[in-house]
Each structure stands twice: as structure tokens, then as C-alpha cells.
Amino acid sequence: MKHERANLVVERHFDPADQAADPYPLIPFDLPPGVGRLEVRYTYSDPISPDPLESQPGNVVDLGVVAPDGFRGWSGSARPSFTLTPGWATPGYLPGPPAAGRWHVLLGLYKLAPDGCDVRAEIRWELAEPGVTFTPAPVSWDGLFGRAARQGA
């Protein structure tokens, strides 16, 4: 059973002058205590291929996130969203409890059309079930990669 779901929608316009001033703008948002799931979805106008050899007009905007205690992930423009939970995260992101405090959606203004780009970020979170806690499991390098892989075999 979901106890609470909150939504925040942020819309911004970026033009080449914004890109020159700060190619990695941050969109701040605050999470309350007890969040068990964080999801961010984004869209942007006139998307094109990120291939540097293509010169068609349009936009490429990358996506990442910074938590109160540091960087939690980056997927570039490869994914339209990411999810963080205590035990799982979208590839490219670190799992773990979404901590209370100031977070930032991290955008990468990789390619922008001359008239700029409209970005829409939808930030959603759910409070954890009462009494659910997160205990990180110990990491075994042998289990992750195997002894032979670590020894270059």
C-alpha cells in the first residue's frame, strides 16, 4: 500500500547563452524524511541523436541527479527517467534510501538549437512503508567479478 505520493513539475527554457554560462544546470528540489522511492522523468523539445558526427538542428539534454550527500547517478540522454529505491536503482544510478534534504536534477546541455530548448522534469516520490528499513548487504568482490577477473585471467 502506498502511503503518500507527491509530484513536482519544473519547466525551464535553456538557450545557447545558458549553455555557455553553465552547461550543467541544477534543478533543486527537497525530499521529506521517510521517502522510499524517488522517480524523475524528463522530456525536452526537438530531441536529436547525440552522435557528434550528425549536425542536424535540435537538442540533446542529459540527465543525472545529486543527493544531499553527493552524486547518485547519470544516464546521459540514454534514458527518459530514473528510479531510486533502497534496494534497487536504474542502471547508471546508485541504490540506497533517498535521503531527506535538498536534491538536484542535474542536466547536461550537450546540444542546443539556436532558439533553445524547453525542458520538463517530473519529480515523484513515495514514502516508505512504516517500519521498513534498509540494511546494505556486504559487497564481495569475488561475487561481483570473480577472482579470475580481478587477477586479469
mmCIF file of C-alpha atoms in Angstrom:
data_model
loop_
_atom_site.group_PDB
_atom_site.id
_atom_site.type_symbol
_atom_site.label_atom_id
_atom_site.label_comp_id
_atom_site.label_asym_id
_atom_site.label_seq_id
_atom_site.Cartn_x
_atom_site.Cartn_y
_atom_site.Cartn_z
ATOM 1 C CA MET A 1 0.000 0.000 0.000
ATOM 2 C CA LYS A 2 1.342 3.427 -0.944
ATOM 3 C CA HIS A 3 1.042 5.971 1.817
ATOM 4 C CA GLU A 4 1.792 9.203 0.021
ATOM 5 C CA ARG A 5 2.849 10.240 -3.442
ATOM 6 C CA ALA A 6 3.999 13.758 -4.181
ATOM 7 C CA ASN A 7 4.631 15.398 -7.504
ATOM 8 C CA LEU A 8 6.655 18.357 -8.593
ATOM 9 C CA VAL A 9 6.844 19.569 -12.177
ATOM 10 C CA VAL A 10 9.547 22.003 -13.258
ATOM 11 C CA GLU A 11 9.668 23.557 -16.721
ATOM 12 C CA ARG A 12 12.650 25.573 -17.913
ATOM 13 C CA HIS A 13 13.883 27.047 -21.165
ATOM 14 C CA PHE A 14 17.602 26.971 -21.987
ATOM 15 C CA ASP A 15 19.270 28.774 -24.869
ATOM 16 C CA PRO A 16 22.880 28.782 -26.125
ATOM 17 C CA ALA A 17 23.752 31.651 -23.746
ATOM 18 C CA ASP A 18 22.581 29.498 -20.798
ATOM 19 C CA GLN A 19 24.660 26.605 -22.146
ATOM 20 C CA ALA A 20 27.758 28.822 -22.364
ATOM 21 C CA ALA A 21 27.235 30.157 -18.830
ATOM 22 C CA ASP A 22 26.581 26.743 -17.236
ATOM 23 C CA PRO A 23 26.446 23.558 -19.350
ATOM 24 C CA TYR A 24 25.331 21.552 -16.268
ATOM 25 C CA PRO A 25 22.425 23.416 -14.662
ATOM 26 C CA LEU A 26 20.820 22.082 -11.491
ATOM 27 C CA ILE A 27 17.113 21.927 -10.703
ATOM 28 C CA PRO A 28 16.736 21.884 -6.900
ATOM 29 C CA PHE A 29 14.000 20.039 -5.009
ATOM 30 C CA ASP A 30 13.502 18.936 -1.399
ATOM 31 C CA LEU A 31 12.616 15.443 -0.216
ATOM 32 C CA PRO A 32 10.888 14.925 3.117
ATOM 33 C CA PRO A 33 12.078 12.290 5.613
ATOM 34 C CA GLY A 34 10.965 8.716 5.008
ATOM 35 C CA VAL A 35 10.975 8.592 1.199
ATOM 36 C CA GLY A 36 11.235 5.020 -0.068
ATOM 37 C CA ARG A 37 11.117 5.657 -3.813
ATOM 38 C CA LEU A 38 12.217 8.578 -5.982
ATOM 39 C CA GLU A 39 11.432 8.781 -9.680
ATOM 40 C CA VAL A 40 12.430 11.523 -12.112
ATOM 41 C CA ARG A 41 11.152 11.707 -15.695
ATOM 42 C CA TYR A 42 12.144 14.332 -18.203
ATOM 43 C CA THR A 43 11.363 15.423 -21.720
ATOM 44 C CA TYR A 44 12.801 18.132 -23.922
ATOM 45 C CA SER A 45 11.886 19.799 -27.188
ATOM 46 C CA ASP A 46 13.224 18.752 -30.589
ATOM 47 C CA PRO A 47 15.358 15.767 -29.499
ATOM 48 C CA ILE A 48 18.020 14.578 -31.920
ATOM 49 C CA SER A 49 20.724 11.918 -31.916
ATOM 50 C CA PRO A 50 23.651 12.588 -29.574
ATOM 51 C CA ASP A 51 26.056 11.404 -32.309
ATOM 52 C CA PRO A 52 28.695 14.153 -32.624
ATOM 53 C CA LEU A 53 29.033 13.424 -36.353
ATOM 54 C CA GLU A 54 25.408 14.412 -37.018
ATOM 55 C CA SER A 55 24.805 18.124 -37.487
ATOM 56 C CA GLN A 56 21.027 18.268 -37.694
ATOM 57 C CA PRO A 57 19.300 21.047 -35.734
ATOM 58 C CA GLY A 58 17.754 20.077 -32.434
ATOM 59 C CA ASN A 59 18.599 19.326 -28.831
ATOM 60 C CA VAL A 60 20.321 16.751 -26.658
ATOM 61 C CA VAL A 61 19.928 17.146 -22.904
ATOM 62 C CA ASP A 62 21.463 14.654 -20.475
ATOM 63 C CA LEU A 63 20.031 13.551 -17.120
ATOM 64 C CA GLY A 64 21.573 12.875 -13.715
ATOM 65 C CA VAL A 65 20.961 13.503 -10.021
ATOM 66 C CA VAL A 66 22.833 14.819 -6.995
ATOM 67 C CA ALA A 67 21.670 13.872 -3.472
ATOM 68 C CA PRO A 68 22.305 15.854 -0.292
ATOM 69 C CA ASP A 69 25.324 13.616 0.354
ATOM 70 C CA GLY A 70 26.693 13.619 -3.197
ATOM 71 C CA PHE A 71 26.390 12.311 -6.744
ATOM 72 C CA ARG A 72 23.883 9.442 -7.184
ATOM 73 C CA GLY A 73 23.912 8.825 -10.926
ATOM 74 C CA TRP A 74 23.923 9.806 -14.572
ATOM 75 C CA SER A 75 22.334 8.298 -17.656
ATOM 76 C CA GLY A 76 23.066 10.981 -20.202
ATOM 77 C CA SER A 77 20.325 11.131 -22.809
ATOM 78 C CA ALA A 78 20.066 7.325 -22.943
ATOM 79 C CA ARG A 79 17.044 7.155 -20.604
ATOM 80 C CA PRO A 80 13.953 9.340 -20.160
ATOM 81 C CA SER A 81 13.750 8.577 -16.442
ATOM 82 C CA PHE A 82 15.401 7.017 -13.417
ATOM 83 C CA THR A 83 14.220 5.443 -10.172
ATOM 84 C CA LEU A 84 15.998 5.132 -6.830
ATOM 85 C CA THR A 85 14.889 2.820 -4.008
ATOM 86 C CA PRO A 86 16.738 1.400 -1.004
ATOM 87 C CA GLY A 87 17.470 -1.885 -2.781
ATOM 88 C CA TRP A 88 17.384 -1.033 -6.486
ATOM 89 C CA ALA A 89 18.162 1.769 -8.914
ATOM 90 C CA THR A 90 18.003 2.321 -12.642
ATOM 91 C CA PRO A 91 21.344 1.317 -14.224
ATOM 92 C CA GLY A 92 23.727 4.252 -14.013
ATOM 93 C CA TYR A 93 22.376 5.260 -10.588
ATOM 94 C CA LEU A 94 23.224 4.163 -7.055
ATOM 95 C CA PRO A 95 20.590 2.372 -4.965
ATOM 96 C CA GLY A 96 20.005 3.328 -1.372
ATOM 97 C CA PRO A 97 17.439 5.189 0.662
ATOM 98 C CA PRO A 98 16.578 8.593 -0.837
ATOM 99 C CA ALA A 99 17.781 10.865 1.989
ATOM 100 C CA ALA A 100 15.749 13.801 3.224
ATOM 101 C CA GLY A 101 17.026 17.200 2.166
ATOM 102 C CA ARG A 102 17.959 19.219 -0.914
ATOM 103 C CA TRP A 103 18.398 17.194 -4.101
ATOM 104 C CA HIS A 104 19.209 18.408 -7.613
ATOM 105 C CA VAL A 105 18.220 17.111 -11.010
ATOM 106 C CA LEU A 106 21.454 17.524 -12.971
ATOM 107 C CA LEU A 107 21.048 18.394 -16.637
ATOM 108 C CA GLY A 108 23.733 18.297 -19.297
ATOM 109 C CA LEU A 109 23.098 20.781 -22.091
ATOM 110 C CA TYR A 110 25.033 18.774 -24.678
ATOM 111 C CA LYS A 111 23.478 20.151 -27.883
ATOM 112 C CA LEU A 112 21.068 23.085 -28.120
ATOM 113 C CA ALA A 113 19.326 24.515 -31.170
ATOM 114 C CA PRO A 114 19.868 28.241 -31.810
ATOM 115 C CA ASP A 115 16.364 29.028 -30.496
ATOM 116 C CA GLY A 116 16.978 26.932 -27.373
ATOM 117 C CA CYS A 117 15.272 24.034 -25.677
ATOM 118 C CA ASP A 118 12.290 23.550 -23.373
ATOM 119 C CA VAL A 119 12.871 21.002 -20.601
ATOM 120 C CA ARG A 120 10.183 19.475 -18.387
ATOM 121 C CA ALA A 121 11.157 17.456 -15.307
ATOM 122 C CA GLU A 122 8.568 15.481 -13.324
ATOM 123 C CA ILE A 123 9.793 14.552 -9.847
ATOM 124 C CA ARG A 124 7.785 11.961 -7.916
ATOM 125 C CA TRP A 125 8.345 10.316 -4.590
ATOM 126 C CA GLU A 126 6.599 7.846 -2.330
ATOM 127 C CA LEU A 127 7.009 7.469 1.401
ATOM 128 C CA ALA A 128 8.327 4.101 2.578
ATOM 129 C CA GLU A 129 6.099 1.605 4.307
ATOM 130 C CA PRO A 130 6.136 2.145 8.072
ATOM 131 C CA GLY A 131 8.774 0.033 9.779
ATOM 132 C CA VAL A 132 10.680 -0.764 6.565
ATOM 133 C CA THR A 133 14.391 -0.150 6.974
ATOM 134 C CA PHE A 134 17.371 -0.547 4.682
ATOM 135 C CA THR A 135 20.427 -2.564 5.647
ATOM 136 C CA PRO A 136 23.107 -2.594 2.955
ATOM 137 C CA ALA A 137 24.427 -6.028 2.105
ATOM 138 C CA PRO A 138 28.200 -6.518 2.284
ATOM 139 C CA VAL A 139 29.838 -6.493 -1.121
ATOM 140 C CA SER A 140 32.000 -9.413 -2.140
ATOM 141 C CA TRP A 141 34.386 -8.660 -4.970
ATOM 142 C CA ASP A 142 34.556 -12.373 -5.708
ATOM 143 C CA GLY A 143 30.776 -12.433 -6.072
ATOM 144 C CA LEU A 144 30.683 -9.351 -8.286
ATOM 145 C CA PHE A 145 33.509 -10.079 -10.674
ATOM 146 C CA GLY A 146 35.069 -13.385 -9.695
ATOM 147 C CA ARG A 147 38.630 -13.886 -8.522
ATOM 148 C CA ALA A 148 39.889 -14.686 -12.034
ATOM 149 C CA ALA A 149 38.526 -11.419 -13.466
ATOM 150 C CA ARG A 150 40.223 -9.380 -10.730
ATOM 151 C CA GLN A 151 43.526 -11.157 -11.338
ATOM 152 C CA GLY A 152 43.388 -10.465 -15.081
ATOM 153 C CA ALA A 153 42.917 -14.086 -16.061
#
